[in-house]
């Protein structure tokens, strides 16, 4: 992970304004004068240069680097464009007019998880396909690999993953508790407010709906959660509803990988084909996880041909799954079981290993 964002200025008023904006973004920044050291200049994740100091900084012969932004005070006019070009400034923002843009830049420059996060969207081809079970198994497999994971139940009309997993009393924070989205969210604070699945290293946070306040997830709120999880370096597993709405559109658009869980039967094939056509309109080509048993003898290759999408993983029936779910035990904890192996295959693809 890079160093904190750096503010380069000799003007206390400009520094105070940037610190105010950084506080709104919940980001700590470092400060250096216009005579900034080369090592400090190189190491920062983002450099905000007071536009009035750009000529002096450009004359210092510092090495070119990405993520250099000129910050203009409200009274600076004109901007020293020639010096900005010499310094390699990517963009300019004006305090008081572009505060939201500056907050977003600061937030995006910080990756508290030590790397870029990932988003996986999981959908079922038909009712009872097992998408929620697979989404949970995927989160459990990620926990085994020491990945900090948020399992997001995005279906406002389902039974609730917290009930399925036996943690309905584990936390008081739900989707409905989000205030109006501002584009930023502290994943550290959110993780501490959410129930945690009692499995493995206890890293799996669960975001569900309040049963007393029913309704769908707001697409803007979901977008904030997915972006914030990515910035924090987390894996976000989004368990999506099958019906078409703005939530599905946002999750599919943000996802690094979309998984369609298909039962190995005729009904599953027809449902998967219809779902694939809908996702194609969104510019998405999902991968298939084919779940047995197959009452009619359909194999994964048959499903692949019928749906016209690649099969990433084949999954035999999970022994004891119904009993585990009834007793509130997270599925996929058996590392040698079919669910864990299929989830591991998906994680390998996500990490570029499969």
Tab-separated table of C-alpha atoms in Angstrom:
chain	number	residue	atom	x	y	z
A	1	UNK	CA	0.000	0.000	0.000
A	2	UNK	CA	1.286	3.466	-0.830
A	3	UNK	CA	1.763	6.302	1.630
A	4	UNK	CA	-0.971	8.720	2.568
A	5	UNK	CA	-2.085	11.385	0.072
A	6	UNK	CA	0.242	14.385	0.135
A	7	UNK	CA	-0.695	18.063	0.197
A	8	UNK	CA	2.021	20.386	-1.142
A	9	UNK	CA	1.495	24.018	-0.153
A	10	UNK	CA	3.016	26.931	1.735
A	11	UNK	CA	-0.373	28.537	2.252
A	12	UNK	CA	-1.963	27.779	5.638
A	13	UNK	CA	-5.419	28.762	4.378
A	14	UNK	CA	-5.244	26.280	1.496
A	15	UNK	CA	-3.927	23.588	3.844
A	16	UNK	CA	-6.821	24.152	6.250
A	17	UNK	CA	-9.338	23.822	3.424
A	18	UNK	CA	-7.792	20.588	2.160
A	19	UNK	CA	-7.685	19.162	5.687
A	20	UNK	CA	-11.374	19.977	6.070
A	21	UNK	CA	-12.196	18.144	2.856
A	22	UNK	CA	-9.957	15.202	3.803
A	23	UNK	CA	-11.817	14.886	7.099
A	24	UNK	CA	-15.090	14.610	5.171
A	25	UNK	CA	-13.526	11.798	3.129
A	26	UNK	CA	-12.260	10.115	6.331
A	27	UNK	CA	-8.734	10.166	4.928
A	28	UNK	CA	-5.524	11.190	6.677
A	29	UNK	CA	-3.173	13.301	4.565
A	30	UNK	CA	0.452	14.342	4.883
A	31	UNK	CA	1.748	17.885	4.300
A	32	UNK	CA	4.937	19.154	2.692
A	33	UNK	CA	6.089	22.638	1.634
A	34	UNK	CA	6.697	23.577	-1.981
A	35	UNK	CA	10.315	22.478	-1.501
A	36	UNK	CA	9.103	18.880	-1.187
A	37	UNK	CA	11.629	16.048	-0.922
A	38	UNK	CA	11.854	13.708	-3.900
A	39	UNK	CA	11.294	10.603	-1.752
A	40	UNK	CA	8.125	12.061	-0.244
A	41	UNK	CA	6.902	13.095	-3.695
A	42	UNK	CA	7.404	9.595	-5.098
A	43	UNK	CA	5.868	7.667	-2.191
A	44	UNK	CA	2.495	9.399	-1.849
A	45	UNK	CA	-0.582	7.631	-3.195
A	46	UNK	CA	-1.932	10.986	-4.447
A	47	UNK	CA	-0.360	14.467	-4.595
A	48	UNK	CA	-2.474	17.594	-4.213
A	49	UNK	CA	-0.429	20.640	-5.191
A	50	UNK	CA	-1.575	24.127	-4.312
A	51	UNK	CA	-1.966	25.691	-7.770
A	52	UNK	CA	-0.170	28.830	-6.598
A	53	UNK	CA	2.845	26.647	-5.743
A	54	UNK	CA	2.845	24.699	-9.022
A	55	UNK	CA	5.474	26.924	-10.747
A	56	UNK	CA	7.919	26.468	-7.854
A	57	UNK	CA	7.307	22.727	-7.648
A	58	UNK	CA	7.659	22.339	-11.432
A	59	UNK	CA	10.971	24.232	-11.360
A	60	UNK	CA	12.355	21.810	-8.757
A	61	UNK	CA	12.791	19.091	-11.392
A	62	UNK	CA	10.816	16.426	-9.557
A	63	UNK	CA	10.246	13.141	-11.421
A	64	UNK	CA	7.050	12.619	-13.356
A	65	UNK	CA	4.426	10.562	-11.559
A	66	UNK	CA	0.704	9.759	-11.876
A	67	UNK	CA	-2.005	11.090	-9.579
A	68	UNK	CA	-0.953	14.758	-9.391
A	69	UNK	CA	-3.831	17.195	-8.939
A	70	UNK	CA	-3.652	20.985	-8.751
A	71	UNK	CA	-5.853	22.451	-6.013
A	72	UNK	CA	-7.042	25.982	-6.678
A	73	UNK	CA	-8.165	28.363	-3.995
A	74	UNK	CA	-11.370	30.287	-4.698
A	75	UNK	CA	-9.463	33.465	-5.579
A	76	UNK	CA	-6.752	32.024	-7.842
A	77	UNK	CA	-7.210	33.163	-11.420
A	78	UNK	CA	-5.769	32.288	-13.848
A	79	UNK	CA	-4.413	28.773	-13.278
A	80	UNK	CA	-0.712	28.485	-14.280
A	81	UNK	CA	-1.386	26.015	-17.088
A	82	UNK	CA	2.142	26.000	-18.537
A	83	UNK	CA	3.629	25.009	-15.173
A	84	UNK	CA	0.893	22.399	-14.702
A	85	UNK	CA	1.893	20.801	-18.010
A	86	UNK	CA	5.586	20.747	-17.046
A	87	UNK	CA	4.747	19.137	-13.704
A	88	UNK	CA	2.433	16.539	-15.272
A	89	UNK	CA	-0.748	17.594	-13.491
A	90	UNK	CA	-3.606	15.201	-14.297
A	91	UNK	CA	-6.469	17.534	-13.373
A	92	UNK	CA	-7.416	20.620	-11.395
A	93	UNK	CA	-10.060	21.078	-8.710
A	94	UNK	CA	-11.267	24.335	-7.197
A	95	UNK	CA	-12.011	24.500	-3.479
A	96	UNK	CA	-15.618	25.440	-2.851
A	97	UNK	CA	-16.743	24.326	-6.305
A	98	UNK	CA	-15.317	20.809	-6.626
A	99	UNK	CA	-15.272	19.585	-3.028
A	100	UNK	CA	-17.210	16.409	-3.879
A	101	UNK	CA	-14.737	15.561	-6.639
A	102	UNK	CA	-11.823	16.132	-4.285
A	103	UNK	CA	-13.409	13.932	-1.606
A	104	UNK	CA	-13.802	11.151	-4.174
A	105	UNK	CA	-10.162	11.508	-5.283
A	106	UNK	CA	-8.932	11.253	-1.699
A	107	UNK	CA	-11.158	8.285	-0.902
A	108	UNK	CA	-10.120	6.430	-4.057
A	109	UNK	CA	-6.435	6.984	-3.256
A	110	UNK	CA	-6.718	5.034	-0.010
A	111	UNK	CA	-6.873	1.226	-0.094
A	112	UNK	CA	-7.022	0.155	3.527
A	113	UNK	CA	-7.054	-3.533	2.589
A	114	UNK	CA	-3.653	-3.423	0.951
A	115	UNK	CA	-4.920	-3.852	-2.585
A	116	UNK	CA	-7.798	-3.515	-4.986
A	117	UNK	CA	-10.977	-5.181	-3.784
A	118	UNK	CA	-13.204	-7.420	-5.881
A	119	UNK	CA	-16.938	-7.811	-6.402
A	120	UNK	CA	-18.687	-11.066	-7.319
A	121	UNK	CA	-22.389	-11.098	-8.201
A	122	UNK	CA	-24.284	-14.379	-7.798
A	123	UNK	CA	-27.692	-15.091	-9.365
A	124	UNK	CA	-29.898	-18.163	-9.657
A	125	UNK	CA	-31.189	-19.353	-12.992
A	126	UNK	CA	-34.549	-20.237	-11.426
A	127	UNK	CA	-36.232	-20.502	-8.063
A	128	UNK	CA	-34.420	-22.933	-5.770
A	129	UNK	CA	-31.257	-22.917	-7.866
A	130	UNK	CA	-29.109	-22.526	-4.773
A	131	UNK	CA	-27.606	-19.086	-5.514
A	132	UNK	CA	-27.783	-17.933	-1.881
A	133	UNK	CA	-26.159	-21.153	-0.704
A	134	UNK	CA	-23.406	-20.772	-3.291
A	135	UNK	CA	-22.880	-17.084	-2.413
A	136	UNK	CA	-22.400	-18.111	1.218
A	137	UNK	CA	-20.059	-20.926	0.252
A	138	UNK	CA	-18.058	-18.449	-1.797
A	139	UNK	CA	-17.715	-16.147	1.224
A	140	UNK	CA	-16.659	-19.080	3.422
A	141	UNK	CA	-14.041	-20.190	0.871
A	142	UNK	CA	-12.693	-16.623	0.737
A	143	UNK	CA	-12.432	-16.608	4.536
A	144	UNK	CA	-10.342	-19.778	4.372
A	145	UNK	CA	-8.003	-17.888	2.046
A	146	UNK	CA	-7.685	-15.059	4.578
A	147	UNK	CA	-9.727	-12.606	2.506
A	148	UNK	CA	-11.807	-10.053	4.346
A	149	UNK	CA	-15.306	-10.561	2.971
A	150	UNK	CA	-18.667	-8.832	2.993
A	151	UNK	CA	-21.653	-11.018	2.082
A	152	UNK	CA	-24.432	-8.707	0.870
A	153	UNK	CA	-28.003	-10.000	0.717
A	154	UNK	CA	-29.534	-7.831	-2.005
A	155	UNK	CA	-32.942	-9.490	-2.190
A	156	UNK	CA	-35.345	-7.395	-0.135
A	157	UNK	CA	-38.190	-9.898	-0.514
A	158	UNK	CA	-36.423	-13.125	0.430
A	159	UNK	CA	-36.280	-14.885	3.788
A	160	UNK	CA	-32.945	-13.226	4.533
A	161	UNK	CA	-29.482	-14.733	4.601
A	162	UNK	CA	-29.198	-13.856	8.288
A	163	UNK	CA	-32.125	-16.180	9.034
A	164	UNK	CA	-30.776	-18.922	6.785
A	165	UNK	CA	-27.392	-18.700	8.496
A	166	UNK	CA	-28.701	-18.363	12.041
A	167	UNK	CA	-27.324	-14.881	12.799
A	168	UNK	CA	-30.548	-12.858	12.639
A	169	UNK	CA	-29.868	-11.520	16.152
A	170	UNK	CA	-26.175	-10.839	15.594
A	171	UNK	CA	-26.313	-7.148	14.689
A	172	UNK	CA	-28.629	-4.166	14.511
A	173	UNK	CA	-27.420	-2.601	11.246
A	174	UNK	CA	-29.320	-3.335	8.034
A	175	UNK	CA	-29.681	-1.940	4.527
A	176	UNK	CA	-32.515	0.294	5.731
A	177	UNK	CA	-30.195	1.991	8.257
A	178	UNK	CA	-28.100	3.687	5.593
A	179	UNK	CA	-28.549	7.435	5.452
A	180	UNK	CA	-28.761	9.175	2.081
A	181	UNK	CA	-25.681	7.987	0.165
A	182	UNK	CA	-22.862	10.461	-0.327
A	183	UNK	CA	-20.526	8.235	-2.356
A	184	UNK	CA	-18.268	7.304	0.577
A	185	UNK	CA	-18.509	4.801	3.387
A	186	UNK	CA	-16.111	3.666	6.089
A	187	UNK	CA	-15.892	-0.100	5.636
A	188	UNK	CA	-14.088	-0.332	8.977
A	189	UNK	CA	-17.074	1.186	10.790
A	190	UNK	CA	-19.568	-0.843	8.766
A	191	UNK	CA	-17.833	-4.137	9.521
A	192	UNK	CA	-18.025	-3.401	13.247
A	193	UNK	CA	-21.771	-2.741	13.015
A	194	UNK	CA	-22.678	-5.894	11.110
A	195	UNK	CA	-23.239	-9.464	12.320
A	196	UNK	CA	-20.368	-11.839	11.646
A	197	UNK	CA	-20.714	-15.457	10.565
A	198	UNK	CA	-19.244	-17.742	13.256
A	199	UNK	CA	-16.929	-19.620	10.933
A	200	UNK	CA	-13.213	-19.778	10.262
A	201	UNK	CA	-11.414	-16.587	11.161
A	202	UNK	CA	-14.699	-14.714	11.734
A	203	UNK	CA	-13.992	-12.314	8.895
A	204	UNK	CA	-17.304	-12.658	7.062
A	205	UNK	CA	-19.574	-9.665	7.621
A	206	UNK	CA	-23.229	-10.001	6.652
A	207	UNK	CA	-25.385	-7.137	5.351
A	208	UNK	CA	-29.094	-7.990	5.223
A	209	UNK	CA	-32.539	-6.432	5.395
A	210	UNK	CA	-34.563	-5.482	8.433
A	211	UNK	CA	-37.639	-7.715	8.458
A	212	UNK	CA	-39.720	-4.932	10.041
A	213	UNK	CA	-38.835	-2.519	7.231
A	214	UNK	CA	-39.264	-4.416	3.995
A	215	UNK	CA	-38.337	-3.152	0.582
A	216	UNK	CA	-35.604	-3.347	-2.031
A	217	UNK	CA	-32.056	-2.094	-1.706
A	218	UNK	CA	-31.620	1.384	-3.131
A	219	UNK	CA	-29.309	1.197	-6.159
A	220	UNK	CA	-27.408	4.298	-5.011
A	221	UNK	CA	-26.797	2.755	-1.588
A	222	UNK	CA	-25.653	-0.515	-3.147
A	223	UNK	CA	-23.290	1.414	-5.407
A	224	UNK	CA	-21.749	3.119	-2.362
A	225	UNK	CA	-21.232	-0.220	-0.586
A	226	UNK	CA	-19.670	-1.901	-3.620
A	227	UNK	CA	-17.329	1.008	-4.347
A	228	UNK	CA	-16.313	1.325	-0.703
A	229	UNK	CA	-15.644	-2.398	-0.414
A	230	UNK	CA	-13.469	-2.246	-3.505
A	231	UNK	CA	-11.512	0.732	-2.115
A	232	UNK	CA	-10.984	-1.083	1.181
A	233	UNK	CA	-9.551	-4.128	-0.589
A	234	UNK	CA	-12.431	-6.365	0.475
A	235	UNK	CA	-14.207	-9.109	-1.421
A	236	UNK	CA	-17.902	-8.254	-1.722
A	237	UNK	CA	-20.188	-11.174	-2.603
A	238	UNK	CA	-23.569	-9.836	-3.750
A	239	UNK	CA	-26.450	-12.323	-3.581
A	240	UNK	CA	-28.851	-10.866	-6.160
A	241	UNK	CA	-32.568	-11.321	-6.759
A	242	UNK	CA	-33.662	-12.933	-10.009
A	243	UNK	CA	-36.118	-10.219	-10.964
A	244	UNK	CA	-34.891	-7.370	-13.117
A	245	UNK	CA	-34.390	-4.049	-11.327
A	246	UNK	CA	-31.891	-1.239	-10.843
A	247	UNK	CA	-30.113	-3.130	-8.057
A	248	UNK	CA	-29.216	-5.991	-10.371
A	249	UNK	CA	-28.078	-3.514	-13.022
A	250	UNK	CA	-25.728	-1.741	-10.578
A	251	UNK	CA	-24.287	-4.948	-9.149
A	252	UNK	CA	-23.688	-6.484	-12.578
A	253	UNK	CA	-22.063	-3.282	-13.805
A	254	UNK	CA	-19.722	-3.134	-10.788
A	255	UNK	CA	-18.927	-6.858	-10.617
A	256	UNK	CA	-15.584	-8.311	-11.634
A	257	UNK	CA	-17.305	-11.664	-12.140
A	258	UNK	CA	-20.980	-12.647	-12.472
A	259	UNK	CA	-21.872	-16.223	-11.530
A	260	UNK	CA	-25.118	-17.868	-12.663
A	261	UNK	CA	-26.017	-20.952	-10.604
A	262	UNK	CA	-27.913	-23.503	-12.741
A	263	UNK	CA	-29.553	-26.747	-11.594
A	264	UNK	CA	-28.753	-29.580	-13.984
A	265	UNK	CA	-32.297	-29.980	-15.255
A	266	UNK	CA	-34.498	-28.724	-18.088
A	267	UNK	CA	-36.087	-25.988	-15.973
A	268	UNK	CA	-32.656	-24.701	-14.981
A	269	UNK	CA	-31.498	-24.594	-18.600
A	270	UNK	CA	-34.512	-22.585	-19.734
A	271	UNK	CA	-34.194	-20.203	-16.804
A	272	UNK	CA	-30.464	-19.754	-17.399
A	273	UNK	CA	-31.017	-19.012	-21.094
A	274	UNK	CA	-33.546	-16.296	-20.264
A	275	UNK	CA	-31.303	-14.845	-17.571
A	276	UNK	CA	-28.332	-14.886	-19.966
A	277	UNK	CA	-30.333	-12.918	-22.552
A	278	UNK	CA	-31.228	-10.295	-19.935
A	279	UNK	CA	-27.626	-9.996	-18.761
A	280	UNK	CA	-26.429	-9.720	-22.347
A	281	UNK	CA	-28.423	-6.485	-22.651
A	282	UNK	CA	-26.288	-5.164	-19.769
A	283	UNK	CA	-23.098	-6.144	-21.609
A	284	UNK	CA	-22.440	-8.997	-19.193
A	285	UNK	CA	-21.369	-12.548	-20.028
A	286	UNK	CA	-21.646	-14.593	-16.811
A	287	UNK	CA	-20.039	-17.925	-16.054
A	288	UNK	CA	-22.086	-20.956	-15.044
A	289	UNK	CA	-21.880	-23.081	-11.925
A	290	UNK	CA	-23.873	-26.232	-12.633
A	291	UNK	CA	-25.400	-27.885	-9.587
A	292	UNK	CA	-26.412	-31.526	-9.364
A	293	UNK	CA	-28.113	-33.868	-9.007
A	294	UNK	CA	-29.503	-34.219	-12.512
A	295	UNK	CA	-32.811	-36.098	-12.435
A	296	UNK	CA	-32.783	-36.566	-16.213
A	297	UNK	CA	-29.096	-37.298	-16.684
A	298	UNK	CA	-28.102	-33.847	-18.029
A	299	UNK	CA	-24.376	-33.212	-17.782
A	300	UNK	CA	-22.564	-29.910	-17.451
A	301	UNK	CA	-21.636	-30.043	-21.135
A	302	UNK	CA	-25.324	-30.374	-22.020
A	303	UNK	CA	-26.129	-27.326	-19.888
A	304	UNK	CA	-23.322	-25.367	-21.507
A	305	UNK	CA	-24.631	-26.109	-24.994
A	306	UNK	CA	-28.221	-25.337	-24.052
A	307	UNK	CA	-27.437	-22.002	-22.399
A	308	UNK	CA	-24.567	-20.912	-24.651
A	309	UNK	CA	-22.328	-19.841	-21.762
A	310	UNK	CA	-19.151	-21.421	-20.373
A	311	UNK	CA	-19.339	-23.708	-17.348
A	312	UNK	CA	-16.754	-22.666	-14.802
A	313	UNK	CA	-17.535	-25.234	-12.107
A	314	UNK	CA	-19.515	-28.442	-11.664
A	315	UNK	CA	-20.954	-29.160	-8.249
A	316	UNK	CA	-22.264	-32.480	-6.988
A	317	UNK	CA	-24.877	-32.506	-4.202
A	318	UNK	CA	-23.493	-31.263	-0.883
A	319	UNK	CA	-23.884	-33.960	1.805
A	320	UNK	CA	-25.915	-32.808	4.803
A	321	UNK	CA	-26.744	-29.435	3.256
A	322	UNK	CA	-30.430	-29.403	4.270
A	323	UNK	CA	-29.544	-30.322	7.843
A	324	UNK	CA	-26.848	-27.653	8.059
A	325	UNK	CA	-29.183	-24.943	6.775
A	326	UNK	CA	-31.987	-25.980	9.131
A	327	UNK	CA	-29.581	-25.769	12.072
A	328	UNK	CA	-28.060	-22.455	10.993
A	329	UNK	CA	-24.629	-23.810	10.051
A	330	UNK	CA	-22.927	-21.964	7.165
A	331	UNK	CA	-22.681	-24.156	4.060
A	332	UNK	CA	-19.274	-24.815	2.580
A	333	UNK	CA	-17.281	-25.228	5.794
A	334	UNK	CA	-16.203	-28.723	4.694
A	335	UNK	CA	-13.153	-27.789	2.650
A	336	UNK	CA	-13.244	-31.081	0.742
A	337	UNK	CA	-16.950	-30.867	-0.076
A	338	UNK	CA	-18.382	-30.118	-3.536
A	339	UNK	CA	-19.520	-26.611	-2.561
A	340	UNK	CA	-16.112	-25.572	-1.228
A	341	UNK	CA	-14.327	-26.940	-4.297
A	342	UNK	CA	-16.668	-25.144	-6.705
A	343	UNK	CA	-16.318	-21.908	-4.735
A	344	UNK	CA	-12.533	-22.286	-4.833
A	345	UNK	CA	-12.677	-22.583	-8.616
A	346	UNK	CA	-14.595	-19.302	-8.809
A	347	UNK	CA	-12.075	-17.582	-6.529
A	348	UNK	CA	-9.237	-18.882	-8.694
A	349	UNK	CA	-10.872	-17.309	-11.757
A	350	UNK	CA	-11.360	-14.062	-9.858
A	351	UNK	CA	-7.673	-14.028	-8.935
A	352	UNK	CA	-6.588	-14.813	-12.482
A	353	UNK	CA	-5.520	-18.378	-11.697
A	354	UNK	CA	-8.196	-20.230	-13.586
